[in-house]
mmCIF file of C-alpha atoms in Angstrom:
data_model
loop_
_atom_site.group_PDB
_atom_site.id
_atom_site.type_symbol
_atom_site.label_atom_id
_atom_site.label_comp_id
_atom_site.label_asym_id
_atom_site.label_seq_id
_atom_site.Cartn_x
_atom_site.Cartn_y
_atom_site.Cartn_z
ATOM 1 C CA MET A 597 28.529 -11.708 -6.027
ATOM 2 C CA GLU A 598 30.033 -8.662 -4.511
ATOM 3 C CA ILE A 599 27.745 -5.612 -4.506
ATOM 4 C CA LYS A 600 27.838 -2.080 -4.263
ATOM 5 C CA THR A 601 25.382 0.499 -2.321
ATOM 6 C CA SER A 602 24.846 4.190 -2.465
ATOM 7 C CA SER A 603 21.905 6.786 -2.477
ATOM 8 C CA LEU A 604 19.924 8.494 -5.244
ATOM 9 C CA SER A 605 21.302 11.700 -3.966
ATOM 10 C CA GLU A 606 22.908 13.626 -1.073
ATOM 11 C CA ASP A 607 19.838 14.527 0.445
ATOM 12 C CA GLN A 608 17.692 11.427 -0.920
ATOM 13 C CA THR A 609 18.674 8.561 1.310
ATOM 14 C CA LEU A 610 15.530 6.542 0.837
ATOM 15 C CA PRO A 611 15.636 3.976 -0.533
ATOM 16 C CA LEU A 612 19.371 2.215 -0.281
ATOM 17 C CA VAL A 613 20.438 1.614 -3.708
ATOM 18 C CA VAL A 614 22.058 -2.041 -4.207
ATOM 19 C CA GLU A 615 23.952 -2.531 -7.672
ATOM 20 C CA PRO A 616 25.996 -5.470 -8.462
ATOM 21 C CA ALA A 617 29.580 -4.703 -8.465
ATOM 22 C CA ASP A 618 31.175 -7.384 -11.224
ATOM 23 C CA ASP A 619 30.109 -8.276 -14.394
ATOM 24 C CA GLY A 620 28.847 -11.853 -15.810
ATOM 25 C CA LEU A 621 25.869 -11.657 -12.753
ATOM 26 C CA THR A 622 23.331 -14.341 -13.197
ATOM 27 C CA LEU A 623 20.115 -15.006 -11.724
ATOM 28 C CA GLU A 624 21.539 -18.062 -9.698
ATOM 29 C CA SER A 625 23.902 -15.999 -8.258
ATOM 30 C CA LEU A 626 21.520 -13.505 -7.333
ATOM 31 C CA LEU A 627 18.986 -15.803 -5.630
ATOM 32 C CA GLU A 628 21.999 -17.415 -3.902
ATOM 33 C CA TRP A 629 23.261 -13.936 -2.604
ATOM 34 C CA VAL A 630 19.855 -13.206 -1.360
ATOM 35 C CA ALA A 631 19.633 -16.226 0.324
ATOM 36 C CA THR A 632 22.809 -15.734 2.264
ATOM 37 C CA LYS A 633 22.275 -12.317 3.162
ATOM 38 C CA GLN A 634 18.814 -12.194 4.765
ATOM 39 C CA GLN A 635 19.966 -10.554 8.049
ATOM 40 C CA TRP A 636 21.591 -7.927 6.262
ATOM 41 C CA ILE A 637 18.458 -7.209 3.952
ATOM 42 C CA ASP A 638 16.605 -7.036 7.453
ATOM 43 C CA GLU A 639 18.980 -4.678 8.751
ATOM 44 C CA GLN A 640 19.025 -2.514 5.798
ATOM 45 C CA LEU A 641 15.319 -2.157 5.610
ATOM 46 C CA GLN A 642 14.848 -1.462 9.528
ATOM 47 C CA GLU A 643 17.509 1.363 8.875
ATOM 48 C CA PHE A 644 16.614 2.727 5.780
ATOM 49 C CA GLY A 645 12.822 1.346 4.974
ATOM 50 C CA GLY A 646 13.328 0.820 1.305
ATOM 51 C CA ILE A 647 16.055 -0.998 -0.569
ATOM 52 C CA LEU A 648 16.091 -0.493 -4.659
ATOM 53 C CA LEU A 649 18.011 -3.490 -6.515
ATOM 54 C CA ARG A 650 19.203 -2.094 -9.770
ATOM 55 C CA GLY A 651 20.942 -3.490 -12.643
ATOM 56 C CA PHE A 652 19.859 -7.212 -11.643
ATOM 57 C CA PRO A 653 18.554 -9.658 -14.155
ATOM 58 C CA VAL A 654 14.907 -9.312 -13.331
ATOM 59 C CA ALA A 655 13.189 -9.741 -16.734
ATOM 60 C CA ASP A 656 9.720 -11.145 -16.311
ATOM 61 C CA GLU A 657 7.173 -11.838 -13.336
ATOM 62 C CA GLN A 658 8.255 -15.515 -12.465
ATOM 63 C CA THR A 659 11.583 -14.057 -11.944
ATOM 64 C CA PHE A 660 10.370 -11.122 -9.770
ATOM 65 C CA HIS A 661 8.375 -13.748 -7.761
ATOM 66 C CA ARG A 662 11.333 -16.312 -7.428
ATOM 67 C CA LEU A 663 13.479 -13.054 -5.780
ATOM 68 C CA ALA A 664 10.348 -11.860 -3.807
ATOM 69 C CA SER A 665 9.864 -15.259 -2.223
ATOM 70 C CA ARG A 666 13.321 -16.078 -1.418
ATOM 71 C CA ILE A 667 13.396 -12.879 0.571
ATOM 72 C CA SER A 668 9.703 -13.196 2.143
ATOM 73 C CA PRO A 669 8.597 -16.888 1.999
ATOM 74 C CA ASP A 670 4.946 -15.879 3.013
ATOM 75 C CA LEU A 671 3.910 -13.847 0.543
ATOM 76 C CA VAL A 672 0.151 -13.211 0.644
ATOM 77 C CA ARG A 673 -2.657 -12.639 -2.125
ATOM 78 C CA TYR A 674 -4.221 -9.069 -2.158
ATOM 79 C CA LEU A 675 -7.587 -9.894 -0.697
ATOM 80 C CA ASP A 676 -9.719 -7.239 0.326
ATOM 81 C CA GLY A 677 -7.888 -4.708 -1.568
ATOM 82 C CA ASN A 678 -9.323 -1.594 -3.051
ATOM 83 C CA SER A 679 -6.881 -0.921 -5.974
ATOM 84 C CA PRO A 680 -7.998 -2.534 -9.286
ATOM 85 C CA ARG A 681 -5.293 -4.996 -10.036
ATOM 86 C CA THR A 682 -4.774 -8.149 -12.274
ATOM 87 C CA ARG A 683 -3.293 -10.878 -10.582
ATOM 88 C CA LEU A 684 -0.301 -12.416 -12.587
ATOM 89 C CA HIS A 685 1.271 -15.084 -11.034
ATOM 90 C CA ASP A 686 0.662 -16.275 -7.481
ATOM 91 C CA ALA A 687 0.865 -13.456 -5.079
ATOM 92 C CA VAL A 688 2.039 -11.020 -8.076
ATOM 93 C CA TYR A 689 -0.508 -8.395 -9.134
ATOM 94 C CA THR A 690 -0.280 -5.779 -11.454
ATOM 95 C CA SER A 691 0.467 -2.390 -9.194
ATOM 96 C CA THR A 692 -2.653 -0.382 -10.039
ATOM 97 C CA GLU A 693 -5.092 -0.035 -13.048
ATOM 98 C CA TYR A 694 -6.255 2.985 -11.669
ATOM 99 C CA PRO A 695 -6.142 5.709 -14.693
ATOM 100 C CA ALA A 696 -3.227 6.709 -15.508
ATOM 101 C CA ARG A 697 -4.170 10.575 -15.695
ATOM 102 C CA LEU A 698 -4.724 10.247 -11.951
ATOM 103 C CA ARG A 699 -2.637 10.261 -8.983
ATOM 104 C CA ILE A 700 -2.317 8.196 -6.052
ATOM 105 C CA THR A 701 -1.949 9.897 -2.665
ATOM 106 C CA LEU A 702 1.019 8.159 -0.401
ATOM 107 C CA HIS A 703 -0.356 5.643 2.257
ATOM 108 C CA SER A 704 0.798 2.524 3.872
ATOM 109 C CA GLU A 705 -0.473 -0.608 2.354
ATOM 110 C CA MET A 706 -3.436 -2.343 3.608
ATOM 111 C CA SER A 707 -3.228 -0.495 6.542
ATOM 112 C CA TYR A 708 -6.939 -0.847 7.191
ATOM 113 C CA ALA A 709 -6.218 -4.747 7.636
ATOM 114 C CA ALA A 710 -5.714 -6.224 10.947
ATOM 115 C CA ASN A 711 -2.529 -7.593 10.169
ATOM 116 C CA PRO A 712 -1.035 -5.377 7.140
ATOM 117 C CA PRO A 713 1.974 -7.098 5.445
ATOM 118 C CA GLN A 714 5.462 -6.156 6.564
ATOM 119 C CA ARG A 715 7.138 -5.670 3.289
ATOM 120 C CA LEU A 716 5.923 -5.001 -0.165
ATOM 121 C CA PHE A 717 7.985 -5.244 -3.449
ATOM 122 C CA PHE A 718 7.236 -3.622 -6.707
ATOM 123 C CA CYS A 719 9.306 -4.717 -9.962
ATOM 124 C CA CYS A 720 9.546 -2.460 -13.366
ATOM 125 C CA LEU A 721 9.529 -4.749 -16.380
ATOM 126 C CA VAL A 722 8.541 -1.857 -18.776
ATOM 127 C CA ALA A 723 9.949 1.520 -18.033
ATOM 128 C CA PRO A 724 7.179 4.412 -18.533
ATOM 129 C CA GLU A 725 8.160 6.635 -21.281
ATOM 130 C CA LYS A 726 7.232 9.863 -18.728
ATOM 131 C CA ASP A 727 5.991 10.139 -15.228
ATOM 132 C CA GLY A 728 4.620 6.699 -13.547
ATOM 133 C CA GLU A 729 7.181 7.017 -10.712
ATOM 134 C CA THR A 730 6.391 5.465 -7.156
ATOM 135 C CA PRO A 731 6.679 8.347 -4.704
ATOM 136 C CA ILE A 732 7.791 6.939 -1.013
ATOM 137 C CA VAL A 733 7.967 8.711 2.312
ATOM 138 C CA ASP A 734 9.547 7.370 5.751
ATOM 139 C CA CYS A 735 6.587 7.032 8.152
ATOM 140 C CA ARG A 736 9.092 7.988 11.289
ATOM 141 C CA LYS A 737 9.427 11.302 9.547
ATOM 142 C CA ILE A 738 5.985 12.057 8.730
ATOM 143 C CA LEU A 739 4.919 11.420 12.292
ATOM 144 C CA GLY A 740 7.573 13.700 13.604
ATOM 145 C CA LYS A 741 6.547 16.390 10.664
ATOM 146 C CA LEU A 742 2.754 16.437 11.240
ATOM 147 C CA ASN A 743 0.847 18.723 13.520
ATOM 148 C CA PRO A 744 0.739 17.447 16.958
ATOM 149 C CA GLU A 745 -2.656 18.121 17.753
ATOM 150 C CA VAL A 746 -3.845 16.250 14.482
ATOM 151 C CA VAL A 747 -1.401 13.374 15.500
ATOM 152 C CA ASP A 748 -3.228 13.241 18.970
ATOM 153 C CA ARG A 749 -6.719 13.022 17.383
ATOM 154 C CA PHE A 750 -5.753 10.114 15.132
ATOM 155 C CA ALA A 751 -3.923 8.310 18.134
ATOM 156 C CA ARG A 752 -6.634 8.781 20.411
ATOM 157 C CA LEU A 753 -9.817 8.061 18.120
ATOM 158 C CA GLY A 754 -7.936 5.861 15.296
ATOM 159 C CA VAL A 755 -9.679 5.324 11.666
ATOM 160 C CA SER A 756 -13.094 3.771 11.119
ATOM 161 C CA TYR A 757 -12.944 2.773 7.341
ATOM 162 C CA VAL A 758 -16.245 2.078 5.757
ATOM 163 C CA LYS A 759 -16.858 0.231 2.260
ATOM 164 C CA ASN A 760 -19.553 -0.526 -0.093
ATOM 165 C CA MET A 761 -19.232 -2.981 -2.645
ATOM 166 C CA HIS A 762 -21.649 -3.744 -5.538
ATOM 167 C CA GLY A 763 -22.301 -7.107 -6.443
ATOM 168 C CA ARG A 764 -22.570 -6.744 -10.339
ATOM 169 C CA GLN A 765 -20.271 -7.575 -13.183
ATOM 170 C CA SER A 766 -19.576 -3.688 -13.546
ATOM 171 C CA GLY A 767 -19.927 -0.431 -11.359
ATOM 172 C CA ILE A 768 -18.212 1.985 -9.213
ATOM 173 C CA GLY A 769 -15.127 0.562 -7.389
ATOM 174 C CA LYS A 770 -14.674 -3.217 -7.325
ATOM 175 C CA SER A 771 -17.208 -5.852 -6.580
ATOM 176 C CA TRP A 772 -17.143 -7.725 -3.333
ATOM 177 C CA GLN A 773 -16.431 -10.940 -5.760
ATOM 178 C CA ALA A 774 -13.326 -8.916 -7.154
ATOM 179 C CA HIS A 775 -12.447 -7.928 -3.503
ATOM 180 C CA PHE A 776 -12.310 -11.570 -2.378
ATOM 181 C CA GLU A 777 -11.227 -12.991 -5.507
ATOM 182 C CA THR A 778 -14.208 -15.486 -4.875
ATOM 183 C CA GLN A 779 -17.889 -15.771 -6.384
ATOM 184 C CA ASP A 780 -19.146 -17.508 -2.714
ATOM 185 C CA ARG A 781 -20.373 -15.663 -0.202
ATOM 186 C CA GLU A 782 -19.487 -18.055 2.537
ATOM 187 C CA VAL A 783 -15.902 -18.115 1.358
ATOM 188 C CA ALA A 784 -15.993 -13.853 1.698
ATOM 189 C CA GLU A 785 -17.740 -14.119 5.159
ATOM 190 C CA GLU A 786 -14.728 -16.588 6.638
ATOM 191 C CA HIS A 787 -12.308 -13.875 5.472
ATOM 192 C CA LEU A 788 -14.464 -10.873 7.161
ATOM 193 C CA ARG A 789 -14.829 -12.734 10.342
ATOM 194 C CA SER A 790 -11.229 -13.676 10.591
ATOM 195 C CA ALA A 791 -10.400 -10.265 9.605
ATOM 196 C CA ASP A 792 -12.073 -8.504 12.270
ATOM 197 C CA ILE A 793 -14.519 -6.629 9.889
ATOM 198 C CA GLU A 794 -18.229 -6.075 10.646
ATOM 199 C CA TYR A 795 -20.117 -6.503 7.703
ATOM 200 C CA GLU A 796 -23.861 -6.630 6.330
ATOM 201 C CA TRP A 797 -25.291 -8.108 3.010
ATOM 202 C CA ARG A 798 -27.919 -5.750 1.274
ATOM 203 C CA ASP A 799 -30.864 -6.546 -0.574
ATOM 204 C CA ASP A 800 -29.269 -5.498 -3.845
ATOM 205 C CA GLY A 801 -26.573 -7.872 -3.472
ATOM 206 C CA SER A 802 -23.991 -5.146 -2.215
ATOM 207 C CA LEU A 803 -21.767 -5.945 0.588
ATOM 208 C CA TRP A 804 -21.170 -3.252 3.516
ATOM 209 C CA THR A 805 -18.140 -3.378 5.852
ATOM 210 C CA ARG A 806 -16.366 -1.599 8.767
ATOM 211 C CA ARG A 807 -13.508 -1.823 10.554
ATOM 212 C CA LEU A 808 -11.718 0.172 13.245
ATOM 213 C CA ARG A 809 -7.955 0.396 12.983
ATOM 214 C CA PRO A 810 -5.175 2.358 14.572
ATOM 215 C CA ALA A 811 -3.831 5.514 13.231
ATOM 216 C CA LEU A 812 -0.427 4.701 14.573
ATOM 217 C CA ARG A 813 1.267 1.476 14.773
ATOM 218 C CA GLU A 814 4.793 -0.025 16.570
ATOM 219 C CA HIS A 815 6.862 -1.542 14.166
ATOM 220 C CA PRO A 816 6.810 -5.164 14.883
ATOM 221 C CA VAL A 817 10.471 -5.488 14.985
ATOM 222 C CA THR A 818 11.993 -2.344 16.190
ATOM 223 C CA GLY A 819 8.914 -1.116 18.352
ATOM 224 C CA GLU A 820 9.028 2.422 16.610
ATOM 225 C CA SER A 821 6.138 4.474 16.493
ATOM 226 C CA VAL A 822 5.019 5.056 13.029
ATOM 227 C CA TRP A 823 2.358 6.666 10.820
ATOM 228 C CA HIS A 824 0.206 3.987 9.412
ATOM 229 C CA ASN A 825 -3.171 4.607 8.165
ATOM 230 C CA GLN A 826 -4.834 5.259 4.947
ATOM 231 C CA ALA A 827 -7.529 7.572 6.198
ATOM 232 C CA ASP A 828 -6.173 10.372 3.533
ATOM 233 C CA LEU A 829 -6.796 7.905 0.807
ATOM 234 C CA TRP A 830 -10.322 6.492 1.646
ATOM 235 C CA HIS A 831 -11.864 9.784 2.899
ATOM 236 C CA ILE A 832 -14.090 11.879 0.330
ATOM 237 C CA SER A 833 -11.928 14.771 0.289
ATOM 238 C CA ASN A 834 -8.925 12.798 -1.757
ATOM 239 C CA ASN A 835 -11.312 13.289 -4.552
ATOM 240 C CA PRO A 836 -11.796 16.825 -6.628
ATOM 241 C CA ALA A 837 -14.269 18.954 -5.400
ATOM 242 C CA SER A 838 -16.433 18.011 -8.697
ATOM 243 C CA THR A 839 -16.431 14.468 -7.870
ATOM 244 C CA GLN A 840 -17.159 14.877 -4.570
ATOM 245 C CA VAL A 841 -20.455 16.414 -5.363
ATOM 246 C CA GLN A 842 -21.313 13.713 -7.858
ATOM 247 C CA LEU A 843 -20.277 11.002 -5.724
ATOM 248 C CA LEU A 844 -22.393 12.323 -2.835
ATOM 249 C CA LYS A 845 -25.492 13.334 -5.539
ATOM 250 C CA HIS A 846 -25.194 9.601 -6.809
ATOM 251 C CA PHE A 847 -24.544 7.413 -3.343
ATOM 252 C CA GLY A 848 -25.384 9.768 -0.292
ATOM 253 C CA GLU A 849 -22.827 9.431 2.166
ATOM 254 C CA GLU A 850 -23.941 6.098 3.385
ATOM 255 C CA ARG A 851 -23.537 4.305 0.251
ATOM 256 C CA LEU A 852 -20.224 5.856 -0.589
ATOM 257 C CA PRO A 853 -17.806 2.809 -2.322
ATOM 258 C CA ILE A 854 -15.365 3.907 0.469
ATOM 259 C CA ASN A 855 -15.131 6.466 3.455
ATOM 260 C CA ALA A 856 -12.867 7.013 6.475
ATOM 261 C CA TYR A 857 -14.265 8.579 9.785
ATOM 262 C CA TYR A 858 -12.683 8.544 12.831
ATOM 263 C CA GLY A 859 -12.918 5.563 15.117
ATOM 264 C CA ASP A 860 -15.719 6.969 17.178
ATOM 265 C CA GLY A 861 -17.806 7.745 13.580
ATOM 266 C CA SER A 862 -16.956 11.238 13.922
ATOM 267 C CA THR A 863 -16.202 13.456 10.658
ATOM 268 C CA ILE A 864 -12.414 13.469 10.046
ATOM 269 C CA SER A 865 -11.655 17.158 9.108
ATOM 270 C CA ALA A 866 -10.596 17.590 5.503
ATOM 271 C CA VAL A 867 -8.277 20.430 6.462
ATOM 272 C CA ASP A 868 -6.575 17.983 8.482
ATOM 273 C CA LEU A 869 -6.265 15.432 5.756
ATOM 274 C CA ASP A 870 -4.942 18.162 3.530
ATOM 275 C CA HIS A 871 -2.274 18.891 5.769
ATOM 276 C CA VAL A 872 -1.156 14.916 6.050
ATOM 277 C CA ARG A 873 -1.037 14.711 2.454
ATOM 278 C CA GLU A 874 0.806 17.969 2.040
ATOM 279 C CA MET A 875 3.318 16.996 4.467
ATOM 280 C CA MET A 876 3.494 13.322 2.765
ATOM 281 C CA TRP A 877 3.978 14.673 -0.714
ATOM 282 C CA ARG A 878 6.583 17.244 0.419
ATOM 283 C CA GLU A 879 8.954 14.609 2.134
ATOM 284 C CA ALA A 880 8.521 12.163 -0.310
ATOM 285 C CA SER A 881 11.311 10.613 -2.483
ATOM 286 C CA VAL A 882 10.876 10.223 -6.295
ATOM 287 C CA PHE A 883 12.845 8.922 -8.808
ATOM 288 C CA PRO A 884 12.593 7.141 -12.430
ATOM 289 C CA TRP A 885 11.808 3.699 -12.554
ATOM 290 C CA GLN A 886 14.708 1.719 -14.891
ATOM 291 C CA VAL A 887 13.855 -1.683 -16.603
ATOM 292 C CA GLY A 888 14.800 -4.478 -14.013
ATOM 293 C CA ASP A 889 14.259 -2.283 -10.934
ATOM 294 C CA LEU A 890 13.235 -4.308 -7.695
ATOM 295 C CA LEU A 891 12.317 -2.320 -4.675
ATOM 296 C CA ILE A 892 11.570 -3.589 -1.416
ATOM 297 C CA LEU A 893 9.719 -1.777 1.319
ATOM 298 C CA ASP A 894 8.997 -1.979 4.800
ATOM 299 C CA ASN A 895 5.375 -1.349 4.550
ATOM 300 C CA TYR A 896 5.422 -0.192 8.498
ATOM 301 C CA LEU A 897 8.190 2.446 7.796
ATOM 302 C CA VAL A 898 7.474 3.434 4.603
ATOM 303 C CA ALA A 899 4.539 4.667 2.711
ATOM 304 C CA HIS A 900 3.892 4.648 -1.007
ATOM 305 C CA GLY A 901 2.003 6.584 -4.003
ATOM 306 C CA ARG A 902 1.633 6.669 -7.551
ATOM 307 C CA MET A 903 2.497 9.607 -9.748
#
């Protein structure tokens, strides 16, 4: 199988676009190509941060899973993740069921975990009638664009992620059962301990957790330093002002579903986080999805969001 590579535009090199160069492409030939081009895929991801496979026969979640697992055999489930998602097939989930009218700020997936996934895979089976793009941004570039004083504070102090999960069938945010895909407290506790997460059960059946993580990380292969956190997404300032007031009135700060602090427990300036969000949106690559698109991201090098 022959391929051709390109960019979405002259000034938009993320992601690298890979398309078939010949007709008569089959799924089996694509799987064979993926199996023989692992080193090439690794090299392109380390250089560009993301690869968009476009024009290939990806028609359902099973095919998507076959391709993703051929590229990265150790796919993991979305345990302890914040976004509302439905598990479709093995480690394949809906990307998010967050209300479509709302935008999701750019972030590094599960950067609040002790060992975040190194790669992410996205697939489009039904193209949006409008909007619905997945903006992406190079975290190396962001680190160089941010105010050095902001970077220094985050680098020195890290981020403390605090979460309160209810234990009911319905409530604001995901229940702890949905977070850990289990009804068993012991199973949830085993994950929490193995993931280096401080936790406490409340009398009302809810679960409080806190974890301290770095705001910058080194890429596990290249050693490059990258901006890698979700402080901008977790912090209450990510909500509209009216929603912030409602959340604080209903829960109080200590019981908010999610919030972020510096690693020493001190308050993160909303001004600093507005600066981070503004810079990430300014530098983001945005492109419309096409049916069959398969996007591979290096999760350390590239952050993503949702339009």
